Coordinates of C-alpha atoms and ligand atoms in Angstrom, one line a residue:
Chain M
M1 CA -10.9 -7.2 -26.7
I2 CA -12.8 -8.1 -23.5
T3 CA -16.4 -9.2 -23.9
F4 CA -19.0 -9.6 -21.1
K5 CA -22.1 -11.6 -22.2
N6 CA -25.0 -11.8 -19.7
V7 CA -22.7 -11.9 -16.7
S8 CA -24.5 -12.2 -13.3
K9 CA -23.3 -12.6 -9.8
S10 CA -25.1 -12.9 -6.4
Y11 CA -24.0 -13.2 -2.9
G12 CA -26.8 -15.1 -1.2
S13 CA -30.0 -13.5 -2.4
K14 CA -28.4 -10.3 -3.1
K15 CA -27.8 -9.6 -6.9
I16 CA -24.5 -7.8 -7.3
L17 CA -24.1 -8.0 -11.1
K18 CA -27.2 -8.2 -13.2
D19 CA -26.9 -9.5 -16.7
L20 CA -23.9 -7.4 -17.7
T21 CA -23.2 -7.2 -21.5
F22 CA -20.6 -4.9 -22.8
S23 CA -17.2 -5.0 -24.4
I24 CA -13.9 -3.2 -24.2
R25 CA -12.0 -2.8 -27.3
A26 CA -8.2 -3.5 -27.5
G27 CA -6.3 -0.4 -26.5
E28 CA -9.3 1.3 -25.0
F29 CA -9.2 3.1 -21.6
V30 CA -12.5 2.1 -19.9
V31 CA -13.4 3.6 -16.6
L32 CA -16.1 2.1 -14.4
I33 CA -17.8 4.6 -12.1
G34 CA -20.8 4.6 -10.0
P35 CA -21.9 4.9 -6.3
S36 CA -20.3 2.8 -3.6
G37 CA -21.4 -0.9 -3.7
C38 CA -22.7 -0.8 -7.3
G39 CA -20.5 -3.6 -8.4
K40 CA -17.5 -2.0 -9.9
T41 CA -14.9 -3.9 -8.1
T42 CA -16.9 -7.1 -8.6
T43 CA -17.0 -6.5 -12.4
L44 CA -13.2 -5.8 -12.5
K45 CA -12.3 -8.9 -10.5
T46 CA -14.4 -11.2 -12.8
I47 CA -11.9 -10.3 -15.6
N48 CA -8.9 -11.8 -13.8
R49 CA -11.0 -14.5 -12.2
L50 CA -10.5 -13.2 -8.6
I51 CA -14.3 -13.6 -8.7
E52 CA -16.2 -16.1 -10.7
P53 CA -19.6 -15.1 -12.1
D54 CA -22.5 -17.3 -11.4
S55 CA -23.6 -17.2 -15.0
G56 CA -22.7 -15.6 -18.3
E57 CA -19.5 -15.6 -20.2
I58 CA -16.4 -13.4 -20.3
S59 CA -14.0 -13.7 -23.1
I60 CA -10.7 -12.1 -24.0
D61 CA -9.9 -12.0 -27.7
G62 CA -12.8 -14.4 -28.3
M63 CA -11.5 -17.0 -25.8
N64 CA -13.7 -17.8 -22.8
I65 CA -11.6 -17.1 -19.7
R66 CA -13.0 -20.0 -17.9
S67 CA -11.0 -22.3 -20.2
R68 CA -7.8 -20.7 -18.9
N69 CA -5.8 -21.5 -15.8
P70 CA -6.6 -18.6 -13.4
V71 CA -3.0 -18.2 -12.3
E72 CA -1.7 -18.0 -15.8
L73 CA -4.5 -15.7 -16.8
R74 CA -3.6 -13.4 -14.0
R75 CA 0.0 -13.2 -15.0
S76 CA -1.1 -12.0 -18.4
I77 CA -3.2 -9.2 -16.9
G78 CA -1.8 -6.4 -14.8
Y79 CA -3.5 -5.6 -11.5
V80 CA -3.2 -2.4 -9.4
I81 CA -5.3 -1.8 -6.2
Q82 CA -5.9 1.1 -3.9
Q83 CA -4.1 -0.5 -1.0
I84 CA -1.1 -0.8 -3.4
G85 CA 0.1 -4.0 -1.8
L86 CA 3.8 -3.9 -2.5
F87 CA 5.6 -6.7 -0.8
P88 CA 7.3 -5.0 2.2
N89 CA 10.1 -7.6 2.4
M90 CA 11.2 -7.1 -1.2
T91 CA 13.1 -4.1 -2.8
V92 CA 11.6 -2.0 -5.5
E93 CA 13.4 -4.0 -8.0
Q94 CA 12.3 -7.3 -6.6
N95 CA 8.7 -6.1 -6.5
I96 CA 8.7 -5.0 -10.1
A97 CA 10.4 -8.2 -11.2
V98 CA 7.9 -10.5 -9.4
V99 CA 5.8 -11.4 -12.5
P100 CA 8.7 -11.7 -14.9
K101 CA 10.3 -14.0 -12.5
L102 CA 7.1 -16.1 -12.1
L103 CA 7.2 -16.3 -15.9
K104 CA 10.8 -17.6 -15.7
T105 CA 12.4 -14.6 -17.4
S106 CA 16.1 -14.7 -17.2
K107 CA 17.9 -12.5 -14.7
E108 CA 19.4 -10.4 -17.4
Q109 CA 16.0 -9.8 -19.0
W110 CA 14.2 -8.9 -15.8
K111 CA 17.0 -6.6 -14.7
Q112 CA 16.7 -4.9 -18.0
I113 CA 12.8 -4.7 -17.6
V114 CA 13.2 -3.1 -14.1
Q115 CA 15.6 -0.4 -15.6
E116 CA 13.3 0.4 -18.4
M117 CA 10.3 0.5 -16.1
L118 CA 11.8 2.9 -13.5
E119 CA 13.0 5.1 -16.4
L120 CA 9.4 5.2 -17.6
V121 CA 8.2 7.0 -14.5
G122 CA 11.4 9.0 -14.0
M123 CA 12.7 7.2 -10.9
P124 CA 16.4 6.6 -11.5
Y125 CA 17.4 3.0 -11.2
E126 CA 20.5 3.7 -9.1
E127 CA 18.6 5.8 -6.6
N128 CA 15.5 3.6 -6.2
A129 CA 15.9 0.0 -7.2
H130 CA 17.3 -1.1 -3.9
K131 CA 15.0 0.8 -1.7
Y132 CA 12.2 -0.9 0.3
P133 CA 8.6 0.2 -0.1
S134 CA 8.6 1.6 3.4
E135 CA 11.3 4.1 2.2
L136 CA 9.0 5.6 -0.4
S137 CA 6.3 8.1 -0.4
G138 CA 2.8 7.0 -1.1
G139 CA 2.9 8.4 -4.6
Q140 CA 6.2 6.6 -5.4
Q141 CA 4.8 3.4 -3.9
Q142 CA 1.8 3.5 -6.2
R143 CA 4.2 4.2 -9.2
I144 CA 6.0 1.0 -8.3
G145 CA 2.6 -0.7 -7.9
V146 CA 1.8 0.4 -11.5
L147 CA 5.2 -0.7 -12.8
R148 CA 4.8 -4.1 -11.2
A149 CA 1.5 -4.5 -13.1
L150 CA 3.2 -3.5 -16.4
A151 CA 6.5 -5.4 -16.0
A152 CA 5.5 -8.5 -17.8
S153 CA 4.0 -6.4 -20.7
P154 CA 0.4 -7.6 -20.2
P155 CA -1.9 -6.3 -22.9
I156 CA -4.6 -5.7 -20.3
V157 CA -4.2 -3.8 -17.0
L158 CA -6.9 -3.6 -14.3
M159 CA -6.8 -0.8 -11.8
D160 CA -9.2 -0.5 -8.8
E161 CA -9.2 3.0 -7.5
P162 CA -5.4 3.1 -7.7
F163 CA -5.1 6.7 -6.8
G164 CA -7.9 6.9 -4.3
A165 CA -5.7 7.1 -1.3
L166 CA -3.2 9.7 -2.7
D167 CA -3.2 13.4 -2.1
P168 CA -4.6 15.5 -5.0
I169 CA -1.3 16.7 -6.5
T170 CA 0.2 13.3 -6.5
R171 CA -3.0 11.9 -8.0
D172 CA -2.9 14.5 -10.7
S173 CA 0.6 13.5 -11.8
L174 CA 0.0 9.8 -11.6
Q175 CA -3.1 10.2 -13.7
D176 CA -1.0 12.0 -16.3
E177 CA 1.6 9.4 -16.2
V178 CA -0.8 6.5 -16.5
K179 CA -2.6 8.1 -19.4
K180 CA 0.7 8.7 -21.2
L181 CA 1.9 5.1 -20.5
Q182 CA -1.4 3.7 -21.8
K183 CA -1.1 5.6 -25.0
R184 CA 2.5 4.8 -25.5
L185 CA 2.3 1.1 -24.6
K186 CA -1.1 0.7 -26.2
K187 CA -2.7 -1.1 -23.2
T188 CA -6.3 -2.0 -22.7
I189 CA -7.2 -0.6 -19.3
G190 CA -10.1 -1.3 -17.0
F191 CA -10.1 1.4 -14.3
V192 CA -12.4 1.8 -11.4
T193 CA -13.0 5.1 -9.7
H194 CA -15.7 7.0 -8.0
D195 CA -14.2 10.4 -8.9
M196 CA -15.9 11.7 -12.0
E197 CA -13.1 14.2 -12.6
E198 CA -10.7 11.3 -12.8
A199 CA -13.1 9.4 -15.2
L200 CA -13.4 12.4 -17.5
R201 CA -9.8 12.9 -17.6
L202 CA -8.6 9.4 -18.3
A203 CA -11.4 7.5 -20.1
D204 CA -11.9 6.8 -23.7
T205 CA -15.2 5.3 -22.5
I206 CA -17.0 5.7 -19.2
V207 CA -19.2 2.9 -17.9
F208 CA -21.6 4.2 -15.4
M209 CA -23.0 1.5 -13.0
N210 CA -25.7 1.5 -10.5
E211 CA -27.0 -1.5 -8.5
G212 CA -25.2 -4.0 -10.7
E213 CA -26.4 -2.6 -14.0
I214 CA -24.8 -0.4 -16.6
V215 CA -26.8 2.9 -16.7
Q216 CA -24.8 4.5 -19.5
M217 CA -21.7 3.6 -21.5
A218 CA -20.4 6.5 -23.4
S219 CA -17.3 8.7 -24.2
P220 CA -16.7 11.5 -21.6
E221 CA -18.0 14.1 -24.0
E222 CA -21.2 12.3 -24.7
M223 CA -21.8 11.7 -21.0
L224 CA -21.2 15.4 -20.3
R225 CA -23.6 16.4 -23.0
N226 CA -26.2 13.8 -22.5
P227 CA -26.2 12.2 -19.0
A228 CA -28.7 9.3 -19.1
S229 CA -30.1 9.8 -15.6
D230 CA -30.2 12.3 -12.8
L231 CA -27.7 10.2 -10.8
I232 CA -25.1 10.6 -13.5
R233 CA -25.9 14.3 -13.6
D234 CA -25.3 14.5 -9.9
F235 CA -22.0 12.7 -10.4
M236 CA -21.0 15.1 -13.0
G237 CA -21.5 17.8 -10.4
R238 CA -19.8 21.0 -11.5
H239 CA -18.9 19.6 -14.9
T240 CA -22.4 20.1 -16.2
N241 CA -25.3 22.4 -15.6
P242 CA -28.8 21.1 -15.5
H243 CA -30.5 24.3 -16.4
S244 CA -28.9 25.4 -19.5
E245 CA -27.1 24.0 -22.5
Q246 CA -24.1 26.1 -21.6
P247 CA -22.2 25.3 -18.4
E248 CA -22.5 28.2 -16.0
L249 CA -18.9 29.4 -15.1
F250 CA -17.6 32.0 -12.8
A251 CA -14.3 33.8 -12.4
E252 CA -13.3 31.2 -9.7
D253 CA -13.6 28.5 -12.4
L254 CA -11.2 30.2 -14.7
M255 CA -8.5 31.1 -12.3
R256 CA -5.2 29.5 -11.4
T257 CA -4.4 29.5 -7.7
R258 CA -0.7 29.2 -7.6
V259 CA 0.5 32.8 -7.8
L260 CA 3.3 34.8 -6.3
K261 CA 2.1 37.0 -3.4
V262 CA 4.3 39.2 -1.2
P263 CA 3.7 41.4 1.9
Y264 CA 3.9 45.1 1.3
S265 CA 6.8 45.4 3.7
L266 CA 9.1 43.2 1.7
H267 CA 12.3 44.8 0.5
T268 CA 12.4 45.6 -3.1
L269 CA 15.5 43.6 -3.9
E270 CA 14.1 40.5 -2.2
C271 CA 10.9 40.9 -4.1
V272 CA 12.7 41.1 -7.4
D273 CA 14.7 38.0 -6.5
R274 CA 11.5 36.0 -5.8
M275 CA 10.0 37.2 -9.1
N276 CA 13.1 36.1 -10.9
R277 CA 13.1 32.7 -9.3
R278 CA 9.4 32.2 -10.2
E279 CA 10.0 33.7 -13.7
V280 CA 7.1 36.2 -13.4
N281 CA 7.2 39.8 -14.3
S282 CA 4.4 40.9 -12.1
V283 CA 3.6 40.3 -8.4
I284 CA 0.6 40.7 -6.1
V285 CA 1.2 42.8 -3.0
L286 CA -0.8 42.2 0.2
N287 CA -1.7 44.5 3.1
E288 CA -0.8 43.4 6.6
D289 CA -4.0 41.5 7.0
D290 CA -3.4 39.5 3.8
T291 CA -6.1 41.6 1.8
F292 CA -5.2 42.7 -1.7
M293 CA -3.2 45.9 -2.0
G294 CA -2.3 46.1 -5.6
T295 CA 0.3 44.9 -8.0
V296 CA 3.8 45.7 -9.1
T297 CA 5.6 44.9 -12.3
L298 CA 9.3 44.4 -12.9
D299 CA 9.2 47.4 -15.2
T300 CA 8.0 49.6 -12.4
V301 CA 10.7 48.4 -10.2
R302 CA 13.3 49.1 -12.7
E303 CA 12.1 52.6 -13.3
R304 CA 11.3 53.7 -9.7
G305 CA 12.6 51.0 -7.3
K306 CA 15.2 51.8 -4.7
A307 CA 17.2 49.2 -2.8
G308 CA 16.2 49.0 0.8
R309 CA 12.7 50.4 0.3
E310 CA 9.5 48.5 0.8
I311 CA 7.8 47.1 -2.3
G312 CA 4.5 48.6 -1.0
E313 CA 5.7 52.0 -2.1
L314 CA 5.6 51.0 -5.8
V315 CA 2.1 49.4 -5.8
G316 CA -0.2 50.4 -8.7
N317 CA -3.7 49.5 -9.5
D318 CA -3.7 48.9 -13.2
V319 CA -4.6 45.3 -12.8
P320 CA -8.4 44.9 -12.3
A321 CA -9.5 43.1 -9.2
I322 CA -12.8 41.1 -9.4
D323 CA -15.0 39.0 -7.2
R324 CA -14.7 35.2 -7.6
R325 CA -18.4 35.0 -8.3
M326 CA -18.2 37.3 -11.2
P327 CA -19.8 35.5 -14.2
A328 CA -17.2 34.0 -16.5
Q329 CA -18.3 36.0 -19.5
E330 CA -17.9 39.4 -17.7
A331 CA -14.5 38.4 -16.6
F332 CA -13.7 37.3 -20.2
D333 CA -14.7 40.8 -21.5
L334 CA -12.8 42.6 -18.9
L335 CA -9.6 40.7 -19.5
L336 CA -9.8 41.3 -23.2
S337 CA -10.5 45.0 -22.8
S338 CA -8.0 45.6 -20.1
T339 CA -4.4 46.7 -20.7
A340 CA -3.3 44.3 -18.0
N341 CA -2.7 40.8 -19.1
Y342 CA -4.4 39.2 -16.1
L343 CA -7.1 39.8 -13.5
V344 CA -6.8 39.3 -9.7
V345 CA -9.7 37.3 -8.2
L346 CA -10.7 38.2 -4.7
N347 CA -12.5 36.2 -2.0
T348 CA -15.4 38.1 -0.3
D349 CA -13.0 39.1 2.6
Q350 CA -10.7 40.8 0.0
T351 CA -8.0 38.2 0.2
V352 CA -6.6 36.9 -3.0
A353 CA -8.1 33.7 -4.4
G354 CA -6.0 33.5 -7.6
I355 CA -5.6 35.1 -11.0
V356 CA -7.2 34.8 -14.4
T357 CA -4.8 34.7 -17.3
K358 CA -5.6 34.1 -20.9
T359 CA -4.1 30.7 -20.6
S360 CA -6.0 29.7 -17.5
M361 CA -9.2 31.0 -19.1
A362 CA -8.6 29.1 -22.3
K363 CA -8.0 25.9 -20.4
A364 CA -11.1 26.3 -18.2
M365 CA -13.3 26.9 -21.2
G366 CA -11.8 24.0 -23.1
E367 CA -12.6 21.7 -20.1
A368 CA -16.1 23.0 -20.0
L369 CA -16.6 22.4 -23.7
W370 CA -14.8 19.2 -24.2
G371 CA -14.4 17.7 -20.8
A372 CA -11.1 17.4 -19.1
V373 CA -8.2 18.4 -21.3
L374 CA -4.8 17.1 -20.7
S375 CA -2.2 19.7 -20.5
Chain E
M1 CA 31.2 -24.0 52.8
T2 CA 30.6 -21.1 50.5
L3 CA 28.7 -21.4 47.2
M4 CA 31.8 -20.6 45.3
T5 CA 34.0 -23.2 46.8
F6 CA 31.2 -25.7 46.5
M7 CA 30.8 -25.0 42.8
G8 CA 34.5 -25.2 42.3
E9 CA 34.5 -28.7 43.9
Q10 CA 31.5 -29.9 42.0
R11 CA 32.5 -28.3 38.8
S12 CA 32.5 -31.4 36.6
E13 CA 29.2 -32.5 37.9
I14 CA 27.7 -29.1 37.3
I15 CA 29.1 -28.9 33.8
K16 CA 27.7 -32.4 33.0
A17 CA 24.3 -31.3 34.3
L18 CA 24.5 -28.1 32.3
T19 CA 25.4 -29.9 29.1
Q20 CA 22.5 -32.3 29.6
H21 CA 20.2 -29.3 30.2
I22 CA 21.3 -27.6 27.1
H23 CA 20.7 -30.9 25.2
L24 CA 17.2 -31.2 26.7
V25 CA 16.3 -27.6 25.8
V26 CA 17.7 -27.6 22.3
F27 CA 16.3 -30.8 21.2
S28 CA 12.9 -30.4 22.7
V29 CA 12.5 -26.9 21.2
L30 CA 13.7 -28.2 17.9
L31 CA 11.2 -30.9 18.1
G32 CA 8.6 -28.3 19.1
I33 CA 9.6 -26.1 16.1
L34 CA 9.3 -29.1 13.7
I35 CA 5.8 -29.6 15.0
S36 CA 4.5 -26.1 15.5
I37 CA 5.7 -24.3 12.3
P38 CA 4.1 -26.8 9.8
A39 CA 1.1 -26.9 12.1
G40 CA 0.9 -23.1 12.2
I41 CA 1.1 -23.0 8.4
F42 CA -1.6 -25.6 8.2
L43 CA -3.9 -23.6 10.5
S44 CA -3.3 -20.4 8.6
R45 CA -4.7 -22.1 5.5
H46 CA -7.5 -23.9 7.2
K47 CA -8.7 -21.2 9.5
A48 CA -11.7 -23.1 10.7
F49 CA -9.4 -25.4 12.7
A50 CA -7.4 -22.6 14.2
A51 CA -9.6 -21.6 17.1
P52 CA -10.3 -25.1 18.4
V53 CA -6.7 -26.3 17.9
L54 CA -5.1 -23.2 19.6
A55 CA -7.6 -23.6 22.4
A56 CA -6.8 -27.3 22.9
V57 CA -3.0 -26.6 22.9
G58 CA -3.6 -23.8 25.4
V59 CA -5.4 -26.2 27.7
I60 CA -2.4 -28.7 27.5
Q61 CA -0.1 -25.8 28.4
T62 CA -2.0 -25.4 31.7
I63 CA -1.6 -28.9 32.8
P64 CA 0.9 -28.8 35.6
G65 CA 4.3 -30.1 34.6
L66 CA 4.4 -32.7 37.3
V67 CA 1.1 -34.2 36.2
M68 CA 2.2 -34.3 32.6
L69 CA 5.5 -35.9 33.6
G70 CA 3.7 -38.5 35.6
L71 CA 1.4 -39.3 32.7
A72 CA 4.4 -39.5 30.4
L73 CA 6.2 -41.8 32.9
I74 CA 3.4 -44.2 32.9
L75 CA 3.1 -44.2 29.1
L76 CA 6.7 -44.0 28.0
G77 CA 8.8 -44.9 31.0
T78 CA 11.7 -43.0 32.4
G79 CA 14.7 -41.5 30.5
T80 CA 15.7 -38.7 28.3
Q81 CA 13.2 -39.5 25.5
T82 CA 10.3 -39.1 27.8
A83 CA 11.6 -35.8 29.1
L84 CA 12.2 -34.6 25.5
A85 CA 8.6 -35.5 24.5
V86 CA 7.1 -33.7 27.4
L87 CA 9.2 -30.5 27.0
A88 CA 8.5 -30.5 23.3
V89 CA 4.7 -30.5 24.0
Y90 CA 5.2 -27.5 26.3
S91 CA 7.2 -25.6 23.7
I92 CA 4.5 -25.9 21.0
L93 CA 2.0 -23.2 22.0
P94 CA 4.0 -20.0 21.7
I95 CA 5.7 -21.1 18.5
L96 CA 2.4 -22.3 17.0
R97 CA 0.4 -19.2 18.0
N98 CA 3.1 -16.9 16.7
T99 CA 3.5 -18.8 13.4
Y100 CA -0.3 -18.6 12.9
T101 CA -0.7 -14.9 13.7
G102 CA 2.5 -14.0 11.8
I103 CA 1.2 -15.5 8.7
T104 CA -2.5 -14.4 9.0
E105 CA -1.7 -10.9 10.0
V106 CA -0.1 -10.1 6.7
D107 CA -2.1 -7.2 5.2
S108 CA -5.0 -8.2 3.1
G109 CA -4.0 -5.7 0.4
I110 CA -0.7 -7.5 0.0
L111 CA -2.4 -10.8 -0.3
E112 CA -4.9 -9.5 -2.9
A113 CA -2.2 -7.9 -4.9
G114 CA -0.2 -11.1 -4.8
R115 CA -3.1 -13.2 -5.9
G116 CA -4.1 -10.6 -8.5
I117 CA -0.8 -10.6 -10.3
G118 CA -0.8 -14.4 -10.5
M119 CA 1.1 -15.8 -7.5
T120 CA 0.0 -19.2 -6.3
R121 CA -0.9 -19.8 -2.7
R122 CA 2.4 -21.6 -2.2
Q123 CA 4.4 -18.8 -3.8
M124 CA 2.6 -16.3 -1.5
L125 CA 3.4 -18.4 1.5
F126 CA 7.1 -18.8 0.8
N127 CA 7.9 -15.5 -0.9
V128 CA 5.8 -13.2 1.2
Q129 CA 3.9 -14.5 4.2
L130 CA 6.6 -16.6 5.8
P131 CA 9.3 -13.9 5.3
L132 CA 6.9 -11.3 6.9
A133 CA 6.1 -13.7 9.7
T134 CA 9.8 -14.5 10.5
T135 CA 10.0 -12.0 13.4
S136 CA 6.9 -13.2 15.0
I137 CA 7.9 -16.9 14.7
V138 CA 11.4 -16.4 16.1
S139 CA 10.0 -14.4 18.9
G140 CA 7.7 -17.4 19.6
I141 CA 10.8 -19.6 19.7
R142 CA 12.5 -17.3 22.1
I143 CA 9.5 -17.4 24.5
S144 CA 9.3 -21.2 24.3
T145 CA 13.0 -21.6 24.9
V146 CA 13.0 -19.5 28.0
Y147 CA 10.1 -21.5 29.4
I148 CA 11.7 -24.8 28.5
V149 CA 14.9 -23.9 30.3
S150 CA 13.0 -23.7 33.5
W151 CA 10.6 -26.6 32.8
A152 CA 13.6 -28.8 31.9
T153 CA 14.6 -28.8 35.6
L154 CA 11.7 -31.2 36.0
A155 CA 13.4 -33.8 33.8
G156 CA 15.7 -34.6 36.8
L157 CA 12.7 -36.3 38.4
I158 CA 12.5 -39.0 35.7
G159 CA 16.2 -39.6 35.4
A160 CA 16.8 -37.5 32.4
G161 CA 19.5 -35.5 34.1
G162 CA 20.1 -31.8 33.7
L163 CA 20.4 -29.0 36.2
G164 CA 17.2 -30.3 37.8
D165 CA 19.3 -33.2 39.2
L166 CA 21.2 -30.8 41.3
I167 CA 18.1 -28.9 42.5
W168 CA 16.2 -32.1 43.4
T169 CA 19.3 -33.5 45.2
G170 CA 19.5 -30.1 47.1
L171 CA 15.8 -30.2 48.0
A172 CA 16.0 -33.8 49.2
T173 CA 19.0 -33.1 51.5
Y174 CA 18.3 -29.6 52.5
N175 CA 21.5 -28.5 50.8
T176 CA 21.2 -24.9 49.6
N177 CA 24.4 -25.1 47.7
Y178 CA 23.0 -27.9 45.5
I179 CA 19.9 -25.9 44.8
L180 CA 21.7 -22.8 43.9
A181 CA 24.3 -24.7 41.8
G182 CA 21.3 -25.9 39.7
A183 CA 19.2 -22.8 39.9
L184 CA 21.8 -20.1 39.0
P185 CA 23.1 -21.7 35.8
S186 CA 19.6 -22.3 34.8
A187 CA 18.7 -18.6 35.1
V188 CA 21.9 -17.6 33.4
L189 CA 21.0 -20.1 30.6
A190 CA 17.5 -18.7 30.2
F191 CA 19.1 -15.2 29.9
L192 CA 21.7 -16.3 27.4
F193 CA 19.3 -18.2 25.2
S194 CA 16.9 -15.2 25.2
G195 CA 19.7 -12.9 24.2
V196 CA 21.1 -15.1 21.4
I197 CA 17.6 -15.8 19.9
G198 CA 16.8 -12.1 20.2
L199 CA 19.8 -11.4 18.1
F200 CA 18.6 -13.9 15.5
E201 CA 15.2 -12.2 15.6
R202 CA 16.8 -8.9 14.6
L203 CA 19.1 -10.5 12.0
L204 CA 16.2 -12.4 10.3
T205 CA 13.7 -9.6 10.2
P206 CA 13.5 -8.6 6.6
R207 CA 15.3 -5.4 6.0
G208 CA 12.2 -3.6 4.6
L209 CA 10.4 -4.1 7.8
K210 CA 13.0 -2.5 10.0
G211 CA 11.9 1.0 9.1
G212 CA 14.2 3.7 7.8
R213 CA 17.3 2.8 5.8
A214 CA 19.3 0.0 7.1
Ligands
ATP401 N1 -17.7 -11.5 -0.6 C1 -18.9 -10.8 -0.5 N2 -20.0 -11.3 0.1 C2 -21.1 -10.6 0.2 N3 -21.3 -9.4 -0.4 C3 -20.3 -9.0 -1.1 C4 -19.0 -9.6 -1.2 N4 -18.2 -8.8 -1.9 C5 -18.9 -7.7 -2.3 N5 -20.2 -7.8 -1.8 C6 -21.2 -6.8 -2.0 O1 -21.3 -6.6 -3.3 C7 -21.6 -5.3 -3.6 C8 -20.7 -4.7 -4.7 O2 -19.4 -4.7 -4.2 P1 -18.3 -4.0 -5.0 O3 -17.0 -4.2 -4.2 O4 -18.2 -4.6 -6.4 O5 -18.7 -2.6 -5.1 P2 -17.9 -1.3 -5.6 O6 -18.8 -0.7 -6.7 O7 -16.5 -1.6 -5.9 O8 -18.0 -0.3 -4.4 P3 -16.9 0.7 -3.8 O9 -17.0 2.0 -4.6 O10 -17.3 0.9 -2.4 O11 -15.5 0.0 -3.9 C9 -21.6 -4.5 -2.3 O12 -22.9 -4.3 -1.9 C10 -20.9 -5.5 -1.4 O13 -21.3 -5.3 0.0
MG402 MG1 -14.6 -1.2 -5.0

């Protein structure tokens, strides 16, 4: 358990942290969020004594951290930053083993640790341990950054916008991995972000800060339901709706965007091949200008398809196409009453934005109701 | 008499001068390294001193060699030691500057991560900053060495020997052969030193910095 008691910090006459009092339970995933410059990083860094507060007290498991040697304290707390900061002159293995080595772990032991760590994130030892950071992608580098922080089994890990510089897909998968790791290894995590989506997805508790003060400290659900200020409401953006109790959703909020689309001129056999590879039994067919033409199912192909002919000849219109701004409820009714098991969502220019399936709809509604759900 | 036959005749004298020259260069640069690397490390940890010290050393560098040599002569007398001292002073700046920038240019994210996971300043220096600065430091040594090969010809003036002896003799007697017998080996020497140290530079660069898979 980490406890802040009346912690303050100023630079010159500028108050950066104003009398912070709060605590983080053991095993809790706490996300600090708030506008730029509100003091998130400063708060985080007071925990591993990279920054010393002017007054107040921070204790870990009841012990004032001032009474601890800063270097030893830091070795017992994992630390991950946005710039990653892997040592470029060391291999992946050496980077992960840095803290265990500082703690005088035997070579056998740290080798073992490196193996286990790499396994944890699905990066095979043989393939990765002897690479240098410059030979890894950004996402892989930050995975190693996380592993370096975890290697000495610290009970607490601090992460300052660790995924802020990664592309959205990589960020997604790293968020999942970190959440899983935290649950499995039962870590206490202090995590800074200014992305509410990330906070909702990861946090047990969100601490919303502004100008050096805590505005609200609550579970994601509670914060979605009852944001304590307009600023927080703004941050929630599309996750809440200020005008009604129920979030206002549209078809576009329900859809998934990764769908198989083929041009009408594609040969039937090639089309079947692609459908098999993607394991789908229905495909969206596009006109020459990428607008929506219709759909074709595998069954139709089997009944009427001829090798060498264009797939466009088989197009049917039994799957309803809707506008992306159609209210969610209408889309919901339509999907339930239709014989098709999905809807095609169109942009205003009649190109395809995505599809709504029962699964994508359930997921979106779950998120709207309970905050981000982990799939 | 052609240069070739002259050099053939004076072979033993040339070889002696060359050996002395190499001694002068190697020992003065070693001395320079012994001073500049620790000094560079010191400056990187006490940055307030860095600008004034580097400026002061820069000024020393601009004092003409002859003046410096004259001063040293008055203070220390003639001989090899005086020459070594003067040459060492001239070798300091490039090594010092490259050590300092090599260490201080290490990315701040790396430093913060290192500190945050509990490395001491000393551990950061020896395990991260110095390895990352190696290329820069060795390149400073290369620059210094090439300088010193040519500055070392001045040593002949105060009786420290070296290829300068031949050149000064040639200048005093209007004998081109002597001048060339001193100047050519000195040029070749500079070239060789530069090549060999350049090789070290590549060997010592941490593999992770070379980009791509080694
Ligand atoms: N060493 C320093 N000297 C003076 N002011 C500082 C120093 N470090 C931080 N500050 C100021 O303290 C305030 C809080 O900084 P902090 O880094 O904690 O913000 P943050 O919430 O992490 O912001 P961001 O989202 O931009 O990372 C900022 O206004 C910053 O300019
Ligand atoms: Mg910050």
